[in-house]
Coordinates of C-alpha atoms and ligand atoms in Angstrom, one line a residue:
Chain A
M4 CA 0.0 0.0 0.0
R5 CA 1.3 3.4 -0.9
Q6 CA 1.8 5.5 2.2
K7 CA 0.2 8.8 2.4
F8 CA 2.3 12.0 2.0
L9 CA 2.3 14.2 5.0
E10 CA 1.3 17.8 4.8
V11 CA 3.8 19.9 6.7
L12 CA 3.8 23.7 7.0
I13 CA 7.0 25.5 8.0
V14 CA 6.7 29.1 9.2
F15 CA 9.5 31.5 8.9
N16 CA 9.7 34.9 10.6
V17 CA 11.3 37.8 8.8
E18 CA 12.0 41.2 10.2
D19 CA 13.0 44.0 7.9
G20 CA 14.5 41.5 5.4
Q21 CA 16.3 39.4 8.0
L22 CA 15.3 35.9 9.0
L23 CA 14.7 35.6 12.7
H24 CA 15.3 32.8 15.2
G25 CA 17.7 30.6 13.2
N26 CA 17.1 29.0 10.0
L27 CA 14.9 25.9 9.7
N28 CA 16.5 23.8 7.1
F29 CA 13.8 22.3 4.9
Y30 CA 16.0 19.6 3.4
E31 CA 16.7 18.4 6.9
I32 CA 13.0 18.5 7.7
K33 CA 12.3 16.5 4.5
N34 CA 14.8 13.9 5.6
K35 CA 13.3 13.8 9.0
F36 CA 10.0 12.8 7.4
K37 CA 11.8 10.3 5.2
N38 CA 10.9 12.4 2.2
R39 CA 7.2 11.4 2.5
V40 CA 6.2 15.0 2.8
N41 CA 4.6 17.8 1.0
L42 CA 6.2 20.9 2.4
Q43 CA 4.6 24.2 2.3
L44 CA 6.5 27.3 3.4
L45 CA 5.1 30.4 4.8
F46 CA 7.2 33.5 5.3
C47 CA 5.7 36.3 7.3
G48 CA 7.0 39.6 8.5
S49 CA 8.3 42.9 7.2
N50 CA 10.3 43.4 4.0
V51 CA 10.1 39.7 3.2
S52 CA 10.6 40.2 -0.5
K53 CA 14.0 41.7 0.2
Y54 CA 14.9 38.5 2.1
L55 CA 13.6 36.3 -0.7
D56 CA 15.4 38.3 -3.4
N57 CA 18.7 38.0 -1.5
S58 CA 18.4 34.4 -0.7
H59 CA 18.5 31.8 -3.5
L60 CA 15.3 30.0 -3.1
D61 CA 15.8 26.6 -4.7
F62 CA 12.5 25.2 -3.6
Y63 CA 9.8 24.0 -5.9
G64 CA 6.8 23.8 -3.8
D65 CA 4.1 25.9 -2.2
V66 CA 5.5 29.1 -0.8
S67 CA 3.3 31.8 0.7
V68 CA 4.5 35.2 1.8
I69 CA 2.6 37.5 4.0
E70 CA 4.4 40.8 4.0
D71 CA 3.2 43.8 5.9
D72 CA 5.8 46.4 6.7
S73 CA 3.4 48.4 8.8
L74 CA 2.9 45.7 11.4
P75 CA 5.2 45.0 14.3
W76 CA 5.3 41.2 14.0
N77 CA 6.3 40.4 17.5
N78 CA 2.6 40.0 18.3
P79 CA 1.6 36.3 18.7
Y80 CA -2.1 37.1 18.3
I81 CA -1.6 38.8 14.9
L82 CA 0.9 36.2 13.8
A83 CA -1.6 33.4 14.7
Q84 CA -4.4 35.1 12.8
N85 CA -2.2 35.5 9.8
I86 CA -1.1 31.8 9.8
S87 CA -4.7 30.7 10.1
S88 CA -5.6 32.9 7.1
L89 CA -3.9 30.3 4.9
G90 CA -7.2 28.6 5.1
E91 CA -8.7 25.3 5.9
K92 CA -6.0 23.0 4.6
N93 CA -5.4 20.2 7.1
F94 CA -1.8 20.1 8.0
D95 CA -0.4 17.0 9.7
V96 CA 2.4 19.0 11.3
V97 CA 3.2 22.7 11.6
I98 CA 6.7 23.7 12.5
L99 CA 7.8 27.1 13.8
P100 CA 11.2 28.1 15.0
H101 CA 11.1 28.4 18.8
S102 CA 10.6 31.8 20.2
I103 CA 8.4 33.4 22.9
T104 CA 6.1 34.9 20.3
N105 CA 6.0 31.7 18.2
C106 CA 5.2 29.6 21.2
G107 CA 2.2 31.8 21.9
A108 CA 1.0 31.7 18.3
A109 CA 1.5 28.0 18.0
A110 CA -0.6 27.1 21.1
F111 CA -3.3 29.5 20.1
L112 CA -3.5 28.0 16.6
A113 CA -3.5 24.5 18.0
A114 CA -6.7 25.3 20.0
Q115 CA -8.3 26.8 16.9
F116 CA -7.3 24.0 14.6
S117 CA -8.0 21.1 17.1
M118 CA -4.4 20.1 17.0
E119 CA -1.8 19.3 19.8
C120 CA 1.0 21.7 20.6
F121 CA 4.5 21.0 22.0
T122 CA 7.0 23.8 22.4
A123 CA 10.8 24.0 22.8
I124 CA 11.4 20.8 20.9
N125 CA 15.1 19.9 20.8
D126 CA 14.9 17.2 18.2
F127 CA 12.3 15.2 16.4
Y128 CA 12.0 12.3 14.0
F129 CA 9.3 10.3 12.3
D130 CA 9.1 6.6 12.7
D131 CA 6.4 4.0 12.2
E132 CA 3.7 6.6 11.6
T133 CA 4.6 8.2 14.8
L134 CA 6.2 11.6 15.4
V135 CA 8.7 11.4 18.2
L136 CA 9.5 14.7 19.9
E137 CA 12.3 15.4 22.4
R138 CA 12.3 18.3 24.8
E139 CA 13.7 19.1 28.1
V140 CA 11.6 19.3 31.3
F141 CA 12.3 20.1 34.9
G142 CA 15.6 19.1 36.5
G143 CA 17.6 17.9 33.5
F144 CA 15.1 15.3 32.3
T145 CA 14.4 14.7 28.7
E146 CA 10.8 14.1 27.8
R147 CA 10.1 12.0 24.7
I148 CA 6.6 12.4 23.3
L149 CA 5.3 9.9 20.8
C150 CA 2.4 11.3 19.0
K151 CA 0.3 10.6 16.1
L152 CA 0.7 13.7 14.0
N153 CA -1.8 16.5 13.9
C154 CA 0.4 18.8 16.0
I155 CA 2.1 22.1 16.0
I156 CA 5.7 22.4 17.3
T157 CA 8.2 25.1 18.0
W158 CA 11.6 23.8 17.2
L159 CA 14.9 24.9 18.9
C160 CA 16.8 24.6 15.6
S161 CA 20.4 25.5 16.0
H162 CA 21.4 26.7 12.5
S163 CA 22.4 30.2 12.3
E164 CA 23.9 30.1 8.9
P165 CA 21.6 30.2 5.9
C166 CA 21.0 26.6 4.9
N167 CA 18.2 26.9 2.4
N168 CA 18.6 27.7 -1.2
L169 CA 15.5 29.4 -2.3
N170 CA 16.5 30.1 -5.9
G171 CA 13.7 29.9 -8.4
A172 CA 10.8 29.4 -6.2
K173 CA 7.6 31.0 -7.2
Y174 CA 5.7 32.5 -4.4
N175 CA 2.3 33.7 -3.8
L176 CA 2.8 37.2 -2.3
I177 CA 0.1 38.7 0.0
K178 CA 1.0 42.3 0.3
K179 CA -0.9 43.2 3.4
S180 CA -1.8 41.3 6.5
P181 CA -5.1 39.8 5.4
V182 CA -6.6 39.9 8.8
E183 CA -8.0 43.0 10.4
C184 CA -7.5 42.3 14.1
E185 CA -5.1 45.1 15.0
D186 CA -7.8 46.9 17.0
L187 CA -8.0 43.8 19.2
C188 CA -4.4 43.6 19.9
S189 CA -2.0 46.3 18.7
V190 CA 1.6 47.1 19.5
I191 CA 2.0 50.5 21.2
S192 CA 5.8 50.5 21.6
V193 CA 8.9 48.3 21.2
E194 CA 11.9 49.2 23.3
K195 CA 15.3 47.6 23.2
A196 CA 17.1 47.4 26.5
Q197 CA 20.1 49.6 26.8
S198 CA 23.2 47.7 26.1
F199 CA 25.5 46.8 29.0
S200 CA 28.8 46.2 27.6
R201 CA 30.4 44.9 30.8
L202 CA 28.8 41.5 30.3
S203 CA 29.8 41.1 26.7
E204 CA 33.3 42.4 27.2
A205 CA 34.2 40.4 30.2
N206 CA 36.5 37.4 29.7
V207 CA 35.2 35.6 32.7
L208 CA 31.6 35.7 34.1
I209 CA 30.7 34.5 37.6
A210 CA 27.0 33.8 37.2
V211 CA 24.8 33.4 40.1
G212 CA 21.4 31.6 40.2
R213 CA 18.7 31.1 42.7
G214 CA 21.0 28.8 44.6
I215 CA 23.0 31.8 45.9
G216 CA 20.1 32.2 48.3
S217 CA 20.2 35.9 49.3
L218 CA 21.4 39.3 48.5
E219 CA 24.1 39.1 51.1
N220 CA 25.6 36.1 49.4
I221 CA 26.3 37.9 46.2
E222 CA 29.4 39.2 47.9
L223 CA 30.9 35.7 47.7
A224 CA 30.5 35.7 43.9
Q225 CA 32.1 39.1 43.8
E226 CA 35.0 37.9 45.8
L227 CA 35.4 35.0 43.4
A228 CA 35.2 37.4 40.4
L229 CA 38.1 39.4 41.8
L230 CA 40.4 36.5 41.4
F231 CA 40.0 36.6 37.6
D232 CA 41.3 39.2 35.2
N233 CA 38.6 41.1 33.2
S234 CA 35.7 39.5 35.0
S235 CA 32.2 40.4 35.9
I236 CA 29.3 38.9 37.8
A237 CA 26.2 37.8 35.9
A238 CA 22.8 36.3 36.9
S239 CA 19.9 34.1 36.1
R240 CA 16.5 35.8 35.9
P241 CA 15.2 34.9 39.4
V242 CA 18.2 36.6 40.9
C243 CA 17.2 39.8 39.2
D244 CA 13.5 39.2 40.0
N245 CA 14.5 39.0 43.7
R246 CA 16.4 42.3 43.3
W247 CA 19.7 40.7 44.3
L248 CA 21.2 42.2 41.1
P249 CA 19.9 44.7 38.6
Y250 CA 18.4 43.3 35.4
K251 CA 21.3 44.4 33.3
Y252 CA 23.2 41.5 34.7
Q253 CA 20.6 38.9 33.4
V254 CA 21.8 36.3 31.0
G255 CA 19.3 34.3 28.9
V256 CA 16.6 34.6 26.3
T257 CA 15.1 37.7 27.8
G258 CA 18.5 39.0 28.9
K259 CA 21.9 39.1 27.4
T260 CA 23.6 36.5 25.2
V261 CA 27.2 36.1 26.2
S262 CA 30.1 33.9 25.1
P263 CA 33.0 34.5 27.6
A264 CA 36.2 32.4 27.8
L265 CA 34.8 31.2 31.2
Y266 CA 31.3 31.0 32.5
F267 CA 31.4 30.0 36.1
S268 CA 27.9 29.3 37.4
L269 CA 26.9 29.1 41.0
G270 CA 23.5 27.5 41.8
I271 CA 22.0 27.7 38.3
S272 CA 19.8 24.8 37.2
G273 CA 20.2 25.5 33.4
S274 CA 16.7 26.1 32.1
S275 CA 16.5 26.3 28.3
Q276 CA 15.8 30.1 28.7
H277 CA 19.1 30.5 30.6
L278 CA 21.2 28.2 28.4
S279 CA 20.3 29.9 25.2
G280 CA 22.1 33.0 26.5
M281 CA 25.4 31.3 27.5
K282 CA 25.7 28.0 25.7
N283 CA 28.4 29.3 23.4
S284 CA 30.8 30.1 26.3
R285 CA 34.2 28.6 25.7
C286 CA 34.5 26.9 29.1
I287 CA 31.6 26.3 31.5
V288 CA 32.0 25.4 35.2
S289 CA 28.9 24.5 37.2
V290 CA 28.8 24.4 41.0
N291 CA 25.5 22.9 42.0
K292 CA 24.2 20.6 44.7
D293 CA 22.6 18.5 42.0
R294 CA 25.0 16.8 39.7
Y295 CA 22.2 16.2 37.2
A296 CA 21.0 19.7 36.9
A297 CA 20.4 20.5 33.3
I298 CA 23.4 22.8 33.1
S299 CA 25.6 19.7 33.5
S300 CA 24.7 18.6 30.0
I301 CA 26.7 21.5 28.6
A302 CA 29.2 22.2 31.4
D303 CA 32.9 21.3 31.0
Y304 CA 33.4 20.9 34.7
I305 CA 30.8 19.9 37.2
V306 CA 31.3 20.4 40.9
E307 CA 28.6 18.7 42.9
D308 CA 28.6 20.6 46.1
D309 CA 27.1 23.4 48.2
I310 CA 28.2 26.8 47.0
F311 CA 28.9 27.8 50.5
V312 CA 31.2 24.9 51.1
F313 CA 33.0 24.8 47.8
I314 CA 33.5 28.4 46.9
P315 CA 35.2 29.6 50.1
A316 CA 37.5 26.7 49.8
F317 CA 38.2 27.4 46.2
I318 CA 38.9 31.1 46.8
H319 CA 41.3 30.1 49.5
K320 CA 43.0 27.6 47.2
V321 CA 43.4 30.2 44.4
K322 CA 44.8 32.8 46.8
E323 CA 47.3 30.3 48.1
K324 CA 48.4 29.4 44.6
K325 CA 48.7 33.0 43.5
K326 CA 50.9 33.7 46.5
I327 CA 53.2 30.8 45.6
L328 CA 53.4 32.0 42.0
R329 CA 54.2 35.5 43.1
S330 CA 56.9 34.4 45.5
R331 CA 58.7 32.4 42.8
Chain B
M206 CA -14.5 43.3 36.2
K207 CA -14.4 39.5 36.2
I208 CA -11.1 37.8 36.2
L209 CA -10.1 34.2 35.9
V210 CA -6.6 33.2 37.2
C211 CA -5.3 29.7 36.3
M212 CA -2.8 28.3 38.7
K213 CA -0.9 25.0 38.7
V214 CA 0.5 23.1 41.6
I215 CA 3.6 21.2 40.7
Y216 CA 6.0 18.7 42.3
D217 CA 9.1 20.5 43.5
G218 CA 11.7 17.9 42.7
K219 CA 14.8 17.0 41.0
D220 CA 15.7 13.6 42.2
N221 CA 15.8 10.5 40.2
A222 CA 12.3 10.1 38.8
F223 CA 10.2 12.4 36.8
P224 CA 7.5 13.2 37.5
D225 CA 8.1 12.2 41.1
Y226 CA 4.8 12.1 43.0
D227 CA 6.4 11.7 46.5
L228 CA 8.0 15.1 46.3
P229 CA 6.7 18.2 48.1
L230 CA 4.2 20.4 46.2
R231 CA 4.4 24.0 45.5
I232 CA 2.6 26.6 43.3
N233 CA 4.1 27.2 39.9
R234 CA 6.0 30.5 40.4
F235 CA 4.8 32.2 37.3
D236 CA 1.2 31.6 38.3
E237 CA 1.8 33.5 41.5
Y238 CA 2.6 36.5 39.2
A239 CA -0.7 35.8 37.3
L240 CA -2.6 36.1 40.6
E241 CA -0.6 39.1 41.7
E242 CA -1.6 41.0 38.5
A243 CA -5.2 40.2 39.1
L244 CA -4.9 41.5 42.6
V245 CA -3.3 44.7 41.4
I246 CA -6.4 45.3 39.3
K247 CA -8.6 44.5 42.2
D248 CA -6.7 47.0 44.4
K249 CA -7.7 49.7 42.0
F250 CA -11.2 48.4 41.2
P251 CA -12.5 46.8 44.4
D252 CA -15.6 45.3 42.9
T253 CA -13.4 43.0 40.7
A254 CA -14.1 39.3 41.2
I255 CA -11.2 36.9 41.0
D256 CA -11.8 33.2 40.4
V257 CA -8.9 30.9 40.6
V258 CA -9.0 27.6 38.8
T259 CA -6.5 24.8 39.1
F260 CA -6.3 21.7 37.1
G261 CA -4.7 18.7 38.8
Y262 CA -4.3 16.7 42.0
S263 CA -6.7 16.8 44.8
N264 CA -4.0 17.7 47.3
S265 CA -3.4 21.0 45.4
V266 CA -6.3 22.6 47.3
G267 CA -4.5 23.1 50.6
L268 CA -1.7 25.1 48.9
L269 CA -4.1 27.1 46.8
K270 CA -6.0 28.3 49.9
K271 CA -3.2 30.8 49.9
A272 CA -4.6 32.4 46.8
L273 CA -7.9 33.0 48.7
E274 CA -5.9 34.4 51.6
R275 CA -4.2 36.8 49.3
G276 CA -7.5 38.1 47.9
A277 CA -9.0 35.8 45.3
D278 CA -12.7 35.2 45.7
S279 CA -13.2 31.6 44.8
L280 CA -11.2 28.5 44.0
T281 CA -12.2 25.7 41.7
L282 CA -10.3 22.4 41.4
I283 CA -10.8 20.4 38.2
E284 CA -9.5 17.2 39.6
S285 CA -7.6 14.8 37.4
Q286 CA -5.3 12.1 38.4
E287 CA -3.8 12.0 34.9
E288 CA -1.2 14.4 33.6
L289 CA -2.9 15.7 30.4
T290 CA -1.3 17.9 27.8
P291 CA -1.6 21.7 28.1
V292 CA -3.9 21.9 25.2
V293 CA -6.3 19.3 26.6
C294 CA -6.2 21.0 30.0
A295 CA -7.0 24.3 28.3
K296 CA -9.9 22.7 26.5
L297 CA -11.3 21.3 29.8
V298 CA -10.9 24.6 31.6
Y299 CA -12.6 26.4 28.7
S300 CA -15.5 24.0 28.7
H301 CA -16.1 24.7 32.4
F302 CA -15.8 28.4 32.3
K303 CA -16.8 29.5 28.9
D304 CA -20.1 31.0 29.9
R305 CA -18.9 33.0 32.9
G306 CA -18.3 36.2 31.0
Y307 CA -14.7 36.8 32.1
D308 CA -13.1 40.1 31.1
I309 CA -9.5 39.0 31.7
I310 CA -7.8 35.6 32.1
F311 CA -4.4 35.5 33.6
T312 CA -2.1 32.4 33.5
G313 CA 1.6 31.9 34.2
A314 CA 3.9 32.2 31.2
M315 CA 5.3 28.7 31.8
A316 CA 4.7 25.6 33.9
E317 CA 8.0 25.0 35.6
D318 CA 7.6 21.2 35.8
F319 CA 7.0 20.4 32.1
M320 CA 8.6 23.7 31.0
S321 CA 5.8 24.3 28.6
S322 CA 4.3 27.7 27.7
S323 CA 1.3 26.4 25.7
F324 CA -1.6 26.3 28.3
G325 CA -2.3 30.1 28.3
P326 CA -2.3 30.8 24.6
A327 CA -4.2 27.6 23.9
L328 CA -6.9 28.8 26.4
A329 CA -7.0 32.1 24.5
G330 CA -7.5 30.0 21.3
F331 CA -10.5 28.2 22.8
F332 CA -12.0 31.4 24.0
S333 CA -11.0 33.2 20.7
F334 CA -9.6 36.0 22.9
P335 CA -6.8 38.3 21.8
F336 CA -3.8 37.6 24.0
A337 CA -0.2 38.5 25.0
V338 CA 2.6 36.3 26.4
A339 CA 5.4 36.8 28.9
A340 CA 4.0 40.0 30.4
V341 CA 5.6 41.7 33.4
S342 CA 2.8 44.2 34.1
C343 CA -0.6 45.3 33.0
E344 CA -2.7 48.4 33.3
L345 CA -6.4 48.7 32.8
V346 CA -7.5 51.6 30.6
N347 CA -11.1 52.8 30.7
D348 CA -12.4 49.3 31.5
K349 CA -12.1 48.5 27.8
R350 CA -8.5 47.8 27.1
L351 CA -5.5 46.4 28.9
L352 CA -2.0 47.9 28.3
V353 CA 0.4 45.0 28.6
R354 CA 4.1 45.2 28.9
C355 CA 5.9 42.0 27.8
E356 CA 9.6 41.1 27.9
L357 CA 10.6 39.1 24.8
E358 CA 13.9 37.8 23.4
D359 CA 17.1 39.9 23.4
G360 CA 16.0 42.5 25.9
I361 CA 13.1 43.6 23.8
A362 CA 10.1 45.0 25.7
V363 CA 6.8 45.3 23.7
T364 CA 3.8 47.1 25.0
Y365 CA 0.5 46.0 23.6
S366 CA -3.0 47.5 23.9
I367 CA -5.5 44.7 24.0
K368 CA -9.2 44.9 23.8
L369 CA -11.1 43.1 26.6
P370 CA -12.0 40.3 26.9
C371 CA -8.4 39.0 26.6
L372 CA -5.9 36.6 28.1
V373 CA -2.4 37.4 29.3
T374 CA 0.4 35.1 30.4
M375 CA 2.6 36.5 33.2
Q376 CA 6.3 36.0 33.9
S377 CA 8.3 37.2 36.8
G378 CA 10.0 40.5 37.1
G379 CA 7.2 43.2 37.2
R380 CA 5.7 42.9 40.6
E381 CA 6.5 41.7 44.1
I382 CA 4.2 38.9 45.3
R383 CA 2.2 40.0 48.3
Y384 CA 1.8 38.0 51.5
P385 CA -1.7 37.3 52.8
T386 CA -2.9 39.8 55.3
L387 CA -4.6 38.9 58.6
T388 CA -8.0 40.0 57.2
G389 CA -7.3 38.0 54.0
K390 CA -6.7 34.9 56.2
L391 CA -9.9 35.5 58.1
N392 CA -11.9 36.1 54.9
A393 CA -10.5 32.9 53.4
R394 CA -11.5 30.8 56.4
G395 CA -15.0 30.0 55.5
K396 CA -14.4 29.5 51.8
E397 CA -14.3 26.0 50.3
A398 CA -12.9 25.0 47.0
F399 CA -15.4 23.8 44.3
V400 CA -14.3 20.5 43.1
V401 CA -15.1 19.2 39.6
K402 CA -14.2 15.6 39.2
L403 CA -13.1 14.5 35.8
D404 CA -12.8 11.1 34.3
Q405 CA -11.0 12.4 31.2
K406 CA -8.5 9.7 30.2
K407 CA -5.2 10.3 28.7
D408 CA -5.2 10.6 25.0
K409 CA -4.2 7.1 23.8
S410 CA -2.5 8.4 20.7
L411 CA 0.1 10.1 22.9
S412 CA 2.7 8.5 25.1
Y413 CA 5.6 9.7 27.1
E414 CA 9.0 8.6 28.3
Y415 CA 11.4 10.3 30.6
K416 CA 15.1 9.9 30.7
R417 CA 17.4 11.6 33.1
K418 CA 20.1 13.3 31.0
K419 CA 23.4 12.3 32.5
A420 CA 26.1 14.9 32.8
V421 CA 27.2 14.0 29.3
K422 CA 29.5 16.6 28.3
G423 CA 31.7 17.6 31.2
I424 CA 34.0 16.2 33.8
L425 CA 32.4 15.5 37.2
I426 CA 35.2 16.6 39.6
E427 CA 35.6 14.1 42.4
G428 CA 37.7 13.7 45.5
S429 CA 38.0 15.5 48.8
L430 CA 37.2 19.1 49.0
D431 CA 40.8 20.1 48.7
E432 CA 41.4 17.7 45.8
R433 CA 38.5 19.1 43.9
C434 CA 39.7 22.7 44.5
E435 CA 43.2 21.7 43.4
Y436 CA 41.9 20.0 40.2
L437 CA 39.7 22.9 39.2
Y438 CA 42.4 25.4 39.8
N439 CA 44.8 23.4 37.7
E440 CA 42.4 23.0 34.8
L441 CA 41.6 26.7 34.8
H442 CA 45.3 27.6 35.1
K443 CA 46.1 25.3 32.1
R444 CA 43.5 27.2 30.1
G445 CA 45.1 30.5 31.0
L446 CA 42.1 31.6 33.0
L447 CA 43.8 31.8 36.4
Ligands
FAD106 C1 9.3 33.9 29.0 C2 10.4 33.5 29.9 C3 11.6 34.1 29.8 C4 12.7 33.7 30.6 N1 13.9 34.3 30.4 C5 14.9 33.9 31.2 C6 16.2 34.5 31.0 O1 16.5 35.3 30.1 N2 17.2 34.1 31.9 C7 17.0 33.2 32.9 O2 18.0 32.9 33.6 N3 15.8 32.7 33.1 C8 14.8 33.0 32.3 N4 13.5 32.5 32.5 C9 13.3 31.7 33.8 C10 13.7 30.2 33.6 O3 12.6 29.5 33.1 C11 14.1 29.6 34.9 O4 13.0 29.8 35.9 C12 15.4 30.3 35.5 O5 16.4 30.3 34.6 C13 15.8 29.5 36.7 O6 16.9 30.1 37.3 P1 17.9 29.4 38.3 O7 18.7 28.4 37.6 O8 18.8 30.5 38.9 O9 17.0 28.8 39.4 P2 16.5 27.3 39.7 O10 16.0 26.7 38.5 O11 15.7 27.4 40.9 O12 17.9 26.6 40.1 C14 18.6 26.8 41.3 C15 19.7 25.7 41.3 O13 20.6 26.0 42.4 C16 20.9 24.8 43.0 N5 21.2 25.1 44.4 C17 20.3 25.5 45.3 N6 21.0 25.8 46.5 C18 22.3 25.5 46.2 C19 23.5 25.6 47.0 N7 23.5 26.1 48.3 N8 24.7 25.2 46.5 C20 24.7 24.8 45.2 N9 23.6 24.7 44.4 C21 22.4 25.1 44.9 C22 19.7 23.9 42.8 O14 20.1 22.5 42.8 C23 19.2 24.3 41.4 O15 19.8 23.5 40.4 C24 12.4 32.8 31.7 C25 11.2 32.2 31.8 C26 10.2 32.6 31.0 C27 8.8 31.9 31.2

């Protein structure tokens, strides 16, 4: 019996001619579905034509473009309405790159289309008529979901380089957002946080998480930072929420993205929102009471201990060593 | 103003099983912010009614009494022994509350146990409400619209103006969570939770497996405290970092 081709929609976000949130590679996606797939691409955002003209679209399939330069597109409600304007077609799978906005749009659409929705998917494959999705859950566990299609996912794809050749594709251009729902949900302002160069310039970041416990204990991290040249402290979001450090020190998806030579983390569990801001650090040390905290999956050195036991001892050790080196 | 706040009670754990039902329970932190935002509106407009709904285990009720003590007016538990997907939970919450005429629904931006952010926007989808995600604060304008400030990727803050009825998912960072007052505690005393029992079964077309990720990449530093300090010092020294 001939197996049915799967209908898969991939959504791309474009802002002012630039592709956002990494590049979903549609050859890779085709392979993941063992080539039994009809791909349909949807590009939406502002100045999409500029993006398409500059990329070499080597894709012979259904490409739709919704381009509206007057809309701020970081609006999940408007994005969802636009995607659903594609019509009644029944997709087996809809894939969006993972982002806060796309997660919102995906789940909203899932409810409207009677589909399932799974977000922050690390990897997926298709096997035996089942879509297998892998994502991270609390405490460094990987959740594997086996589902029978009919779902929308947001994918944490890691490609940042262009990997699609779009040359020659014919697309169906919709020149204005076809849905009139701006009155229901409009963007009033978009602000970009002021840049704080200390974090991006530092060679070493001593990053504190909720495990640091209190404002007073930040001093311990500062003391550790003083042992390194060109260092700064940094923080996970809860540390800033608790007002132990100002938000400009926050690393992660809603904070800064950093890639220092050394990221020394104290009491950080390693949520995907935090990791996405520091995973490209050249060397990562994690001090955590729980050796299996999610951050261990990307750390180079794992110290399973209480911060307040290990760090004072380590500071003492470094000071001793420095004294010996100086006296030589 | 009628507000629905969705709160989840989760198992606070990290040990060797997931989910581990022997672990202590706590309220999902982001949902505390959802309630706080509703209470801020109630501070300004005292005739606001806040209903809290939770989906999950029967032993959640004790913890969620705190929501009543902080100022919510009612608490409903949709009891289910099964862990259902966020979209299915949203559908069930919708089917129980769809006719109540809510002006605003608040949920947390993410459930900390399954790290998923789909419940809130899915609920908006079932209600067909406009919505915003990852908000840090909201302000009601003329009873008709909500100004919502959201923090998105790369330090970008977007302010939306959303027409009521609407749904907003809250993250941390905008407000301090209040403690119950004595009056709040007294007011909450007589209030009972409404319990809705469900026999919704898990969707058979879905199944799950959980695997603890081992510390795959790095070196787990072992030995006495002094040996571990020495080892880490040497490694960082070799890399020219110390
Ligand atoms: C929309 C959205 C955006 C977000 N953006 C960000 C972001 O940009 N950045 C960010 O960081 N988070 C962000 N978050 C929050 C994120 O989901 C996590 O809640 C957060 O990263 C957890 O921070 P943490 O690791 O410090 O705390 P926890 O997860 O609570 O971890 C604390 C860790 O400390 C360990 N510990 C405790 N005590 C000790 C001790 N004495 N010694 C040693 N170890 C100890 C524990 O074992 C645990 O692993 C966002 C969430 C949402 C919903």
